[in-house]
Coordinates of C-alpha atoms in Angstrom, one line a residue:
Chain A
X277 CA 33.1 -47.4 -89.0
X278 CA 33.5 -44.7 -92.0
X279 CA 30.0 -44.8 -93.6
X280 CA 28.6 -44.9 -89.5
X281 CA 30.4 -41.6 -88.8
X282 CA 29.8 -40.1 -92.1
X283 CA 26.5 -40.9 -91.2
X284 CA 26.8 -38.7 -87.8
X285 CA 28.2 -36.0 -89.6
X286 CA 25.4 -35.6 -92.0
X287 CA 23.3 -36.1 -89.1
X288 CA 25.0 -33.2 -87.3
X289 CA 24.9 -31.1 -90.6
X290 CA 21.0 -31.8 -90.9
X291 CA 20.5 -30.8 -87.3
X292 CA 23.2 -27.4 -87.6
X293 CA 20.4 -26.3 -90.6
X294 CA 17.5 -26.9 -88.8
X295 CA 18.5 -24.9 -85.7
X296 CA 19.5 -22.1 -88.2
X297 CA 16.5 -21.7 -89.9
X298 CA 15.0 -21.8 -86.1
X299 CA 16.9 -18.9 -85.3
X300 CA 16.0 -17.0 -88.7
X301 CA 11.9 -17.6 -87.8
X302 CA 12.5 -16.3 -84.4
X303 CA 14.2 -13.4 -85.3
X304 CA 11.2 -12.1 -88.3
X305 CA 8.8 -13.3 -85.2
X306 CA 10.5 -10.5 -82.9
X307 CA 10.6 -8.2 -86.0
X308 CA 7.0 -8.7 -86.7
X309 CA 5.9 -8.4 -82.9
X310 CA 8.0 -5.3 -83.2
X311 CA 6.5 -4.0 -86.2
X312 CA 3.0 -4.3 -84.4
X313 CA 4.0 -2.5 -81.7
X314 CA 6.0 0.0 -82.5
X315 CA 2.2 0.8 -84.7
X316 CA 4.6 1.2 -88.0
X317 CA 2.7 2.7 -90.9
X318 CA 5.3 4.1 -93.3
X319 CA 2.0 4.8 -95.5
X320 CA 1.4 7.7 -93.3
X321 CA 4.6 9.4 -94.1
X322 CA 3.2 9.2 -97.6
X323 CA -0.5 9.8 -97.7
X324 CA 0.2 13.0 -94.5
X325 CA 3.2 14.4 -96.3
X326 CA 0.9 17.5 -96.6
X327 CA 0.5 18.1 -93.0
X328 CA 4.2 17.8 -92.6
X329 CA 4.8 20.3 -95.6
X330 CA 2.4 22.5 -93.8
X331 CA 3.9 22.5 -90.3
X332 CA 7.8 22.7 -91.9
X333 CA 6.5 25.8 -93.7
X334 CA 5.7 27.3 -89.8
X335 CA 9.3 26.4 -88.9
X336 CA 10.6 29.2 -91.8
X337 CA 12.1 31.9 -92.0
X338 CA 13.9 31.3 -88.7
X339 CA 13.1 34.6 -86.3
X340 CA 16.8 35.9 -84.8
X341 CA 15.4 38.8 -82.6
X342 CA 15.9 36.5 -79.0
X343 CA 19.2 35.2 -80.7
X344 CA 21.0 36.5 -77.9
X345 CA 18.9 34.9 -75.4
X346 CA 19.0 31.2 -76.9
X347 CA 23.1 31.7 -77.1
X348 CA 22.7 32.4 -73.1
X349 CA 20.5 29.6 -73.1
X350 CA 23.1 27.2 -74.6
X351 CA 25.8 28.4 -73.1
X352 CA 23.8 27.5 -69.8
X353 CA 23.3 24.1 -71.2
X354 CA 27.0 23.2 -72.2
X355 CA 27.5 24.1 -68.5
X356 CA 25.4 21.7 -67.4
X357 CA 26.7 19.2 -69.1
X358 CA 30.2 19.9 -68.1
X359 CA 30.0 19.3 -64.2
X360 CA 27.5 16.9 -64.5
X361 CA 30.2 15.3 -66.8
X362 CA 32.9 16.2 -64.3
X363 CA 31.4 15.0 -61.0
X364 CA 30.3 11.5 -63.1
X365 CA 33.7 11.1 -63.9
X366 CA 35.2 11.7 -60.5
X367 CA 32.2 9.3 -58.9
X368 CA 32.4 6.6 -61.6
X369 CA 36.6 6.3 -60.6
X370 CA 35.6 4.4 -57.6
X371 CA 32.9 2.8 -58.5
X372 CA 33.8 1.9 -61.9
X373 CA 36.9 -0.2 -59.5
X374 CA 34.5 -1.3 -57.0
X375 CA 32.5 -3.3 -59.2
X376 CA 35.4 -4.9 -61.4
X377 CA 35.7 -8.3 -60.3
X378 CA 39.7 -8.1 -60.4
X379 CA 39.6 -6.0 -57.7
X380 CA 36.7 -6.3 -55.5
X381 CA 34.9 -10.2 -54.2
X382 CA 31.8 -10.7 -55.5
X383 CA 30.3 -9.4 -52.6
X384 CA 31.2 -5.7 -53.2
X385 CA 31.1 -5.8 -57.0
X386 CA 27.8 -7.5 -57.4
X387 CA 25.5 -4.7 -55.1
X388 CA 28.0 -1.5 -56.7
X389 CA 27.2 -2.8 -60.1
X390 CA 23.5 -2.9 -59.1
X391 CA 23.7 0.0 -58.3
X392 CA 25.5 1.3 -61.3
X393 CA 22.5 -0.8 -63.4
X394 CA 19.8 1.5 -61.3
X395 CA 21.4 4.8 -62.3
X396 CA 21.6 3.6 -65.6
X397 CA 18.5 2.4 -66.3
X398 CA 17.0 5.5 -65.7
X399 CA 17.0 8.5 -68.1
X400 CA 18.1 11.8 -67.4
X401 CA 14.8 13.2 -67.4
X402 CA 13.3 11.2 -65.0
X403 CA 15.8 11.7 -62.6
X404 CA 15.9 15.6 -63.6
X405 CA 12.0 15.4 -62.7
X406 CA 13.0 13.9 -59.8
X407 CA 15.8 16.5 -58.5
X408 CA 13.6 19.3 -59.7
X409 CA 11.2 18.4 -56.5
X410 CA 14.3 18.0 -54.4
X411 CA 16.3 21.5 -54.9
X412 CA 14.1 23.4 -57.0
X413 CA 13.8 24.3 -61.0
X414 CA 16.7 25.2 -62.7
X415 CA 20.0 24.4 -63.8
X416 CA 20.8 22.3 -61.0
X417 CA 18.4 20.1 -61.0
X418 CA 19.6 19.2 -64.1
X419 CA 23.2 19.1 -63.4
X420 CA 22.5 16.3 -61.0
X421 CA 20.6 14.4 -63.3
X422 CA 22.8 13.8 -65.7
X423 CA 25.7 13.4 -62.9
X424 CA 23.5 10.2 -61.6
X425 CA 22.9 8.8 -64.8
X426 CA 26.1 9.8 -66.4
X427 CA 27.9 8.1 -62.8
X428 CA 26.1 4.6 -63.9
X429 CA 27.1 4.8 -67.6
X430 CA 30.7 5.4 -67.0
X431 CA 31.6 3.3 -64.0
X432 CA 30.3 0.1 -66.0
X433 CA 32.8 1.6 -68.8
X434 CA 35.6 1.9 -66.5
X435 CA 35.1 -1.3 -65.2
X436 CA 34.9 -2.9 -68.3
X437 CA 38.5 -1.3 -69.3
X438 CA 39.3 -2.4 -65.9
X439 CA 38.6 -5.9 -66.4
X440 CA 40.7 -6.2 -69.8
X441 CA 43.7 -5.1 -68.3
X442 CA 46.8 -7.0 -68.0
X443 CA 47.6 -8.3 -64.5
X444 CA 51.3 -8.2 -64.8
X445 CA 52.1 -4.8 -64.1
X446 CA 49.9 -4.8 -60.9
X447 CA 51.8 -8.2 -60.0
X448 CA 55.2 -6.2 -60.7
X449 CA 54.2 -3.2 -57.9
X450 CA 52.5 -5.5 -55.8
X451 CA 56.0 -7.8 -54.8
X452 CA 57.9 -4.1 -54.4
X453 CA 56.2 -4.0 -50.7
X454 CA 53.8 -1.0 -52.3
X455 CA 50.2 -1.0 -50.7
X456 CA 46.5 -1.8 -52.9
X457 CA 46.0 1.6 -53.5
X458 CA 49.9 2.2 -55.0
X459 CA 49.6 -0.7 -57.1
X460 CA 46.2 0.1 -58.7
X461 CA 47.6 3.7 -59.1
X462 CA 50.6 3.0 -60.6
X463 CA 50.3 -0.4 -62.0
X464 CA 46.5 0.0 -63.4
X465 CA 45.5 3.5 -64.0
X466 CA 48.2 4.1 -66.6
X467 CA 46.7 1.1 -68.8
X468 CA 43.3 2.3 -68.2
X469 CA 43.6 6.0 -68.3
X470 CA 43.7 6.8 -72.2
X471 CA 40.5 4.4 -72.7
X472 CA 38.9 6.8 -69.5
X473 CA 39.7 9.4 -71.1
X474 CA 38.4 8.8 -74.6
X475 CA 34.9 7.4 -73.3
X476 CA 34.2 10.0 -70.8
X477 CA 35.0 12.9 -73.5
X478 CA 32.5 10.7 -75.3
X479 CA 30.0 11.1 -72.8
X480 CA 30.2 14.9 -72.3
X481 CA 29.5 14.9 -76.1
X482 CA 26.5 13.0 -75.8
X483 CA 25.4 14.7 -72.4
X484 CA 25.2 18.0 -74.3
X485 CA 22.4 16.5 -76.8
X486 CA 20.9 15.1 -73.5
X487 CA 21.2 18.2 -71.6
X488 CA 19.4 20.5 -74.6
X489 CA 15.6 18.8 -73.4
X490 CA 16.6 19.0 -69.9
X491 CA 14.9 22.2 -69.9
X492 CA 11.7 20.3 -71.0
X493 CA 11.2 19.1 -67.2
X494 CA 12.4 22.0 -65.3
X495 CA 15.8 21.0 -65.5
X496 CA 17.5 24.3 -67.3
X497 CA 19.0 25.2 -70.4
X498 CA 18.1 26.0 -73.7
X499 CA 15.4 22.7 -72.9
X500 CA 13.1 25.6 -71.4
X501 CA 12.8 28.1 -74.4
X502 CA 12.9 24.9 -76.4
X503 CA 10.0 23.6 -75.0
X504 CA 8.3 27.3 -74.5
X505 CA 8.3 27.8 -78.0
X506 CA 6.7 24.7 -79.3
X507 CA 3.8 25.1 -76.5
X508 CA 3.5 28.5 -78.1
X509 CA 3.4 27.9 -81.2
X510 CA 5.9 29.8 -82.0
X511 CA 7.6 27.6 -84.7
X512 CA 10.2 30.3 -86.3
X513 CA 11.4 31.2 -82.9
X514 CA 11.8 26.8 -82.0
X515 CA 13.7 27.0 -85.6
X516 CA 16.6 29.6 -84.1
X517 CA 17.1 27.6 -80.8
X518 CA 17.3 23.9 -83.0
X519 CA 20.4 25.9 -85.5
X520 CA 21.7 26.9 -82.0
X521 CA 21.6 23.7 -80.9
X522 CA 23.0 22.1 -84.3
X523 CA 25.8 24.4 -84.5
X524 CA 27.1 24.0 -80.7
X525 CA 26.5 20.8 -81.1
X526 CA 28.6 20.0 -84.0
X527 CA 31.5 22.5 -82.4
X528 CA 32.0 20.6 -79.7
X529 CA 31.6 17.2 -80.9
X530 CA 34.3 18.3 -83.4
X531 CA 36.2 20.0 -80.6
X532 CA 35.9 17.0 -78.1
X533 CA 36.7 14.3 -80.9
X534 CA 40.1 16.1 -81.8
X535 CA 41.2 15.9 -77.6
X536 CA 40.0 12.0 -77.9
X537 CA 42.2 10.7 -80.9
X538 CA 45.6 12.4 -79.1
X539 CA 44.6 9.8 -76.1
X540 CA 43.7 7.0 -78.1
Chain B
X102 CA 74.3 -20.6 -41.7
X103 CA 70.7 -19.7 -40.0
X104 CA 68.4 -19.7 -42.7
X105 CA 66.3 -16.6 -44.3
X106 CA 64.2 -18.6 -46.0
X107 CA 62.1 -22.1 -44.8
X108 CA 59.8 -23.5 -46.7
X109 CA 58.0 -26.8 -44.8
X110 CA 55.6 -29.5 -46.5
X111 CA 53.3 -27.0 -49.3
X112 CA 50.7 -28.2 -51.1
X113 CA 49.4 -26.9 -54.1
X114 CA 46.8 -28.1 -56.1
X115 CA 45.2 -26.7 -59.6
X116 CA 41.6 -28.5 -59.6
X117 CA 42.6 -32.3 -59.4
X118 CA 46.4 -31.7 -60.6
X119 CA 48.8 -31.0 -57.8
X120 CA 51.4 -28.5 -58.8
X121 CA 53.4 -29.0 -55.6
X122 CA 53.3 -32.1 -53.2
X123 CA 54.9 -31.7 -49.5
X124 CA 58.0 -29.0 -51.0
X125 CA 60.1 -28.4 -48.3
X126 CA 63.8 -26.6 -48.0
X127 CA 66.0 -24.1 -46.4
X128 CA 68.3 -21.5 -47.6
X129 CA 70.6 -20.0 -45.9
X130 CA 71.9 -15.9 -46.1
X131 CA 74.2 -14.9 -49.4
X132 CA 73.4 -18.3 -51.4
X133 CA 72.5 -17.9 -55.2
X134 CA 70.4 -21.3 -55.7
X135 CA 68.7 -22.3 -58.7
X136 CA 64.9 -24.0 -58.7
X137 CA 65.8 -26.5 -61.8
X138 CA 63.2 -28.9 -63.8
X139 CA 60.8 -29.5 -66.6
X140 CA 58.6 -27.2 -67.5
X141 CA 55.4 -28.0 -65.6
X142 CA 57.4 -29.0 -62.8
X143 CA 56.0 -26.3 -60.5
X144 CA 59.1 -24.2 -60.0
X145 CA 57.5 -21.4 -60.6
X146 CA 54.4 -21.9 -58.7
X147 CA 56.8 -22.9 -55.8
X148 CA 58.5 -19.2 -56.5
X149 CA 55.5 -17.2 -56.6
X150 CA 54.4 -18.8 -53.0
X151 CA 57.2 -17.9 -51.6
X152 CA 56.6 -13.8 -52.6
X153 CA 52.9 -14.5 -51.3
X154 CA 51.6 -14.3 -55.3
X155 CA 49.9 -18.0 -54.8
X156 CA 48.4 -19.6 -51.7
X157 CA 48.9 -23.1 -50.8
X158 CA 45.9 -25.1 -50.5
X159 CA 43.7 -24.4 -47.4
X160 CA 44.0 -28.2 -45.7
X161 CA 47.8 -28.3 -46.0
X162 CA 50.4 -27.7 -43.1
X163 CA 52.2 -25.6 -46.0
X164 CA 54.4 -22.4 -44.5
X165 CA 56.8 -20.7 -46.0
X166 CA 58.7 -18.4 -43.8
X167 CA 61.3 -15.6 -45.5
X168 CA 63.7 -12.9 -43.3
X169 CA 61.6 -13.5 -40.2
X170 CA 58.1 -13.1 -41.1
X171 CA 55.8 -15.8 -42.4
X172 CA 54.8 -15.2 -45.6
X173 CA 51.9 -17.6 -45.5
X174 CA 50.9 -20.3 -43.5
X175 CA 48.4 -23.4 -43.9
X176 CA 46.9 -21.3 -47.1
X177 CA 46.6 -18.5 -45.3
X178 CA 48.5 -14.8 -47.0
X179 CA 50.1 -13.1 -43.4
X180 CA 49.9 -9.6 -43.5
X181 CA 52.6 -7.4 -43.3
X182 CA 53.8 -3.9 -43.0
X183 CA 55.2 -1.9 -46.5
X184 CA 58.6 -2.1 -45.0
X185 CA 58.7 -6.0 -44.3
X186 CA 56.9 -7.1 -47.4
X187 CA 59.8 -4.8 -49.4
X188 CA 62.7 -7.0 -48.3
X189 CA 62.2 -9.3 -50.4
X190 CA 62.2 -8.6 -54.5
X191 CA 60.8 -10.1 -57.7
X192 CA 61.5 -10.6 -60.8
X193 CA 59.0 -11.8 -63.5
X194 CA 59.7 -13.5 -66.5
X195 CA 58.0 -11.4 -68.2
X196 CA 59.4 -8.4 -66.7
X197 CA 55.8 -6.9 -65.2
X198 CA 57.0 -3.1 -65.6
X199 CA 54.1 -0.6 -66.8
X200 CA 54.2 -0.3 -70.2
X201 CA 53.5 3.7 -70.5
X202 CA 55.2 5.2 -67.9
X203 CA 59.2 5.8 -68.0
X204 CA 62.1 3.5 -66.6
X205 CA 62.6 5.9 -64.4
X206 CA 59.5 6.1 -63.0
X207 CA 58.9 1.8 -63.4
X208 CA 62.6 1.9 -61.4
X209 CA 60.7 4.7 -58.9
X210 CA 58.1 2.5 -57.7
X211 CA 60.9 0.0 -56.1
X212 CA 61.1 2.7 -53.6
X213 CA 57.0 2.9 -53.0
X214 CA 56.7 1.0 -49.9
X215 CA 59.8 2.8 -47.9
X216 CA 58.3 6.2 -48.7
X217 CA 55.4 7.8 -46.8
X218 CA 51.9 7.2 -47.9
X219 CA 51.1 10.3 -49.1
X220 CA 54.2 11.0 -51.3
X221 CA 53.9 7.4 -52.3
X222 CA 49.7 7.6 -53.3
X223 CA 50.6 11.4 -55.0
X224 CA 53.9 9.7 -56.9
X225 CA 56.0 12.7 -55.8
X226 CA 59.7 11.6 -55.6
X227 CA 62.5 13.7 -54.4
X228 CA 65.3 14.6 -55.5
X229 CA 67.4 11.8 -54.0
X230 CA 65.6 9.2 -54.9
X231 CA 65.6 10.2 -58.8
X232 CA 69.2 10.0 -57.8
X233 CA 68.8 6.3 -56.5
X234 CA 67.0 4.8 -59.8
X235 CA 69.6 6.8 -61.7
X236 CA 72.0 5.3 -60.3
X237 CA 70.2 1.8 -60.4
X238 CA 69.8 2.1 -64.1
X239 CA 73.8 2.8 -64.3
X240 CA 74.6 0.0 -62.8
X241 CA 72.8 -2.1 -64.8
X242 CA 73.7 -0.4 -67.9
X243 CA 70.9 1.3 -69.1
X244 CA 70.9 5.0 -67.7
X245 CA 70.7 6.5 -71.3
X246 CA 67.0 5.3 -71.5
X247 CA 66.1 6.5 -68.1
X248 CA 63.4 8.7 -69.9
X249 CA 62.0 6.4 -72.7
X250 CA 58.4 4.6 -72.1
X251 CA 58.6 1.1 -71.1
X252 CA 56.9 -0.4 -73.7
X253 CA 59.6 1.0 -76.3
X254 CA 62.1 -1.3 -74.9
X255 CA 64.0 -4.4 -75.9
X256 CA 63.1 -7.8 -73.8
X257 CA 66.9 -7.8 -72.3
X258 CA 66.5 -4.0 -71.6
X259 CA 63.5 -4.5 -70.0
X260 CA 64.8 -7.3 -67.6
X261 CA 67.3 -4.6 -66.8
X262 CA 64.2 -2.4 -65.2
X263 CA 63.4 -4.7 -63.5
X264 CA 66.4 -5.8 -61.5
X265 CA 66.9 -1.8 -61.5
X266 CA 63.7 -2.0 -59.7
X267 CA 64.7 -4.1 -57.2
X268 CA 67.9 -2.9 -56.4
X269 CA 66.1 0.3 -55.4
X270 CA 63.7 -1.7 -53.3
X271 CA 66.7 -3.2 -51.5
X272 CA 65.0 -5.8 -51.5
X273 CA 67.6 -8.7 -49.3
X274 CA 66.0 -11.5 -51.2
X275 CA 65.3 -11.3 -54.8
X276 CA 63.4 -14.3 -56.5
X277 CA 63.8 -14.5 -60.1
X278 CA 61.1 -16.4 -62.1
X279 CA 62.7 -17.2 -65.2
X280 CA 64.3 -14.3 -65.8
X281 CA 66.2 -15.2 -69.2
X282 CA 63.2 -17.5 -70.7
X283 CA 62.1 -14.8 -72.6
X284 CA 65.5 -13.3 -73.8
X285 CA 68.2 -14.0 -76.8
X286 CA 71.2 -15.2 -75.7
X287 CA 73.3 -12.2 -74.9
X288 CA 71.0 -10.5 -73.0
X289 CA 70.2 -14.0 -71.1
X290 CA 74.0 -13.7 -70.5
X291 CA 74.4 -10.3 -69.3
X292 CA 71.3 -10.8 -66.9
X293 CA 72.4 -13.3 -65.3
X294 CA 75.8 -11.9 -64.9
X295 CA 73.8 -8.9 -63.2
X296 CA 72.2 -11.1 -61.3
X297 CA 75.7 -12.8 -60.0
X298 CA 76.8 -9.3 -59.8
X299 CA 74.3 -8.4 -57.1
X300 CA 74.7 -11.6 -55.5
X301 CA 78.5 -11.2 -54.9
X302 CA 78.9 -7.3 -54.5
X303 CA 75.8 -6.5 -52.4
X304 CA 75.1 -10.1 -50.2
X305 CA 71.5 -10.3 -51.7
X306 CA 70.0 -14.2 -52.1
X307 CA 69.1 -14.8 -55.0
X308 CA 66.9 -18.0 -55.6
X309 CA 66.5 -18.3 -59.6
X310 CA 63.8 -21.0 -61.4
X311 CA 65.7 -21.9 -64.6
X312 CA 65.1 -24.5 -67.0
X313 CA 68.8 -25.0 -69.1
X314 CA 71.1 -26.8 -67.0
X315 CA 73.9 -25.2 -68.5
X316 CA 73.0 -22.1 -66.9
X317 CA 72.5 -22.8 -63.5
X318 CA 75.8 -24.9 -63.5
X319 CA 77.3 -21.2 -64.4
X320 CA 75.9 -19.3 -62.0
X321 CA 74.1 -21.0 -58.6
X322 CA 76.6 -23.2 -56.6
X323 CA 73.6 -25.0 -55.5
X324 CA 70.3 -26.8 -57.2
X325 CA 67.1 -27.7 -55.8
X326 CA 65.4 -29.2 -58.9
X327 CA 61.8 -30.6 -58.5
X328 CA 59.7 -33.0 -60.8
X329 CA 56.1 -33.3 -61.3
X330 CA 55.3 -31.2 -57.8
X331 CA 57.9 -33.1 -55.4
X332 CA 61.4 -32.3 -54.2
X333 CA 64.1 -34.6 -56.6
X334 CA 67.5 -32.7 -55.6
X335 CA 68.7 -30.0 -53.4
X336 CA 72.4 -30.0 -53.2
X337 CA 75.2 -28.8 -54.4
X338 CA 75.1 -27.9 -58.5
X339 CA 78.0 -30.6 -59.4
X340 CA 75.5 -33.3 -57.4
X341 CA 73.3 -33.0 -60.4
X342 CA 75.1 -35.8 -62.5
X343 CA 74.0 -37.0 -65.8
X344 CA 71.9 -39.5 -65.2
X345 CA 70.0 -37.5 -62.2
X346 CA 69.5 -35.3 -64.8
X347 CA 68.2 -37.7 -67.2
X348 CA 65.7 -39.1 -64.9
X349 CA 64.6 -35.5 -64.3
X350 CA 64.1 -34.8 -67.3
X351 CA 62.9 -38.0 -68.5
X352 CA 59.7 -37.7 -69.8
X353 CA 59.6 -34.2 -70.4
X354 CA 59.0 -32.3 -73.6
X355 CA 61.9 -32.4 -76.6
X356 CA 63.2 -28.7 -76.0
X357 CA 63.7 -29.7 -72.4
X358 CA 66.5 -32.3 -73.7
X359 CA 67.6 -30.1 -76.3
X360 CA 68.1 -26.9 -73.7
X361 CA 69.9 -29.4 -71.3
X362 CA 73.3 -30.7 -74.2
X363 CA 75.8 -28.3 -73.2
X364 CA 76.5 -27.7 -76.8
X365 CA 73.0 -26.4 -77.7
X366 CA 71.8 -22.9 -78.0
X367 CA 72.4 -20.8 -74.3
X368 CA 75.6 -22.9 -73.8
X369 CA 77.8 -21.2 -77.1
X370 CA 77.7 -17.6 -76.7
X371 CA 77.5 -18.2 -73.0
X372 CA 80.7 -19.9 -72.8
X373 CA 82.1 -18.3 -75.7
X374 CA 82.3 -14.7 -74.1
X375 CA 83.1 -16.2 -70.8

């Protein structure tokens, strides 16, 4: 009996190893296929590192004449990326609930969260593109790109914080006579809301860094003299609009992270 | 004695394990009745179908009527208006309250479903109803916490939301699921004296699942105890003789046995301070 199911074990043991090393081959296959792909040639960064010395040498010394502009420009920018934020936020609320199978039969979460998926799945700019043909070029166009994808991003977020909530509380409302909606407001938002409110200040860091190449499509922003510049050739001025962009950037990722940890 | 709450022949089944096989009972207005057994006996399934938290299986001829409206019948939830579905209270033994917002507020929502939907959706309370949980909290003892978060609590202190909570509901029935399971044994006392408290002073029914014998012979004058999903007792408390009991509890766990010698654990300091 012993030696049979020592046996078993060693069997088991041998087997465990070879489905390892299985794994371990398929994963440098995907690398590899990757590799090919992806047409890396770190040899280039090497062999063309006088190309690259040339073209950085373009970028300096930074021009500041249109300074005023590309602040303008920027300033524009973090605009867009606040309401586009904003109305995500407010949209991804009841969706985010919609498709969180605690609260809504399969047959409304499953086609919201499809939904959610679609806006996700595509990027900003090709939905900028998109709005461009529908209202025009501009600022707004851009805004409600980054609103749709933004919407997708943080109702699957929500939802997630949702669904890893503790039941108990919403229990406790429900068997006080309060309606659905009282007991998700009372009994579920206050568990969810400091999560909310940490990932969607997350995203309106993130949607600034998307919102500076909005511009790039038609989409407004500091994108536009961004891309202008570069077309142009006109390297020192692109230099002055990438510090801009560094240094808002940073500001309000700083700025937004110190709001974040007083909700976390 | 016309009766506020029937239940007749529920079913409940968890995959192939049936929690509950043909429960039925009565209870009549005022009584403070204990649901006794094992644990795994299905008294508080039985409890939470009888708040509409669990449905009975769909094939079953289970009902369960309480103060005039069916609660649920052959597996089907019944509907009900804020105010009908507010007359009746519970209390979890693991208190339920929301952990980041104030007693006050946790005692506040008791009185969600009598106010009107927009004050109720926008959590705008007057005046007098501030007044109401305040005076809620006094009576059970804890009105010097009325502005601490939830979640800062003590397990006795947050049973005492709770019941707070449902004394602002005025709720005419309040279930209790194991209300003191979770507690030490002075604050099992003192809720349960609460609970007695509202029971004598204010007419509520109070039907209370328990698992120490001791207890309920304290406080409920009358016992329905169920094993393994079926009706064993419902009668008066003293009808529950020793060797009922032991066939009650016999094969259950050891800390059932233990919990049920009048000399062990809850028994001293409850009769002690008594």
């Amino acid at each position: 009996m012993q030696s049979a199911s020592s046996l078993d074990m060693q069997a088991r043991a041998g087997k465990r190893s070879w489905t390892t090393l299985l794994g371990w081959a398929v994963a440098a296959g995907v690398l590899g296929w990757a590799w090919q792909g992806a047409e890396m040639a770190p040899g280039l960064l090497v062999s063309n590192a006088g190309n690259m010395a040339t073209l950085a040498a373009d970028f300096v010394p930074p021009t500041f004449g249109s300074l005023d502009h590309y602040i303008d420009q920027m300033l524009v920018t973090i605009q867009i990326a606040i309401w586009g934020t904003l109305l995500a936020v407010l949209f991804a609320i009841p969706f985010g609930l919609l498709s969180s199978d605690n609260l809504a039969p399969w047959w409304i979460n499953q086609p919201v969260r499809r939904l959610m998926d679609a806006c996700r799945a595509i990027n900003e700019l090709v939905f900028a593109m998109l709005f461009v043909v529908a209202v025009g070029l501009g600022p707004f166009a851009g805004t409600m790109a980054l609103f749709v994808h933004t919407t997708g991003v943080l109702a699957k977020l929500f939802s997630e914080a949702v669904e890893a909530t503790d039941a108990g509380p919403m229990e406790g409302v429900r068997v006080t006579g309060a309606g659905r909606l009282e007991e998700i407001i009372f009994g579920l938002i206050p568990q969810v809301l400091p999560l909310w409110i940490s990932v969607s200040l997350y995203r309106f860091e993130s949607n600034i860094r998307s919102a500076t190449v909005l511009g790039m499509v038609g989409g407004g922003g500091i994108g536009v003299s961004l891309w202008e510049t570069m077309r142009g050739f006109q390297y020192t001025e692109t230099a002055t609009i990438m510090l801009v962009i560094i240094v808002a950037v940073t500001l309000l990722d700083m700025a937004s992270q110190r709001v974040r940890k007083r909700f976390i | 004695m016309t009766a506020i709450i029937s239940v007749e022949r529920l079913d409940k089944s968890f995959g192939n394990h049936a929690a509950l096989r043909e429960v039925g009972f009565e209870i009549a207005s005022g009584e403070m009745v204990t649901l006794i057994g094992p644990s795994g006996s299905g008294k508080s399934t039985l409890l939470r179908h009888l708040i509409g938290l669990t449905r009975a299986d769909r094939q079953s001829h289970g009902h369960v009527r309480v103060l005039d409206r069916d609660v649920q019948r052959q597996g089907r939830l019944v509907g009900a208006r804020r105010e009908q579905r507010r007359r009746a209270g519970y209390i979890f033994q693991q208190f339920n309250l929301v952990g980041r917002l104030s007693v006050l507020t946790n005692v506040l929502i008791g009185h969600l479903g009598a106010m009107p939907r927009w004050r109720a959706l926008t959590g705008r309370f007057t005046q007098h109803e501030r007044d109401l949980a305040l005076r809620a909290l006094e009576r059970v003892g804890i009105v010097g916490l009325a502005h601490q978060r939830a979640n800062t609590l003590s397990g006795g202190q947050m049973q005492r939301v709770a019941i707070a909570r449902a004394l602002v509901q005025e709720a005419e029935v309040i279930f209790a699921d194991e209300p003191i399971a979770s507690l030490d044994p002075r604050s099992a006392r003192e809720v349960m004296e609460i609970l007695q408290r509202i029971n004598r002073e204010d007419g509520r029914t109070i039907v209370v699942t328990l698992h120490q014998v001791d207890v309920a012979r304290r406080y409920c004058r009358r016992a329905i105890a169920l094993k393994q999903g079926r009706l064993y007792y419902d009668g008066p408390i003293e009808g529950l003789t020793d060797s009922r009991l032991q066939a009650l509890y016999e094969n259950a766990g050891l800390d059932e046995l233990e919990s049920r010698q009048p000399d062990h654990r809850m028994a001293a300091p409850l009769h002690a301070v008594g």
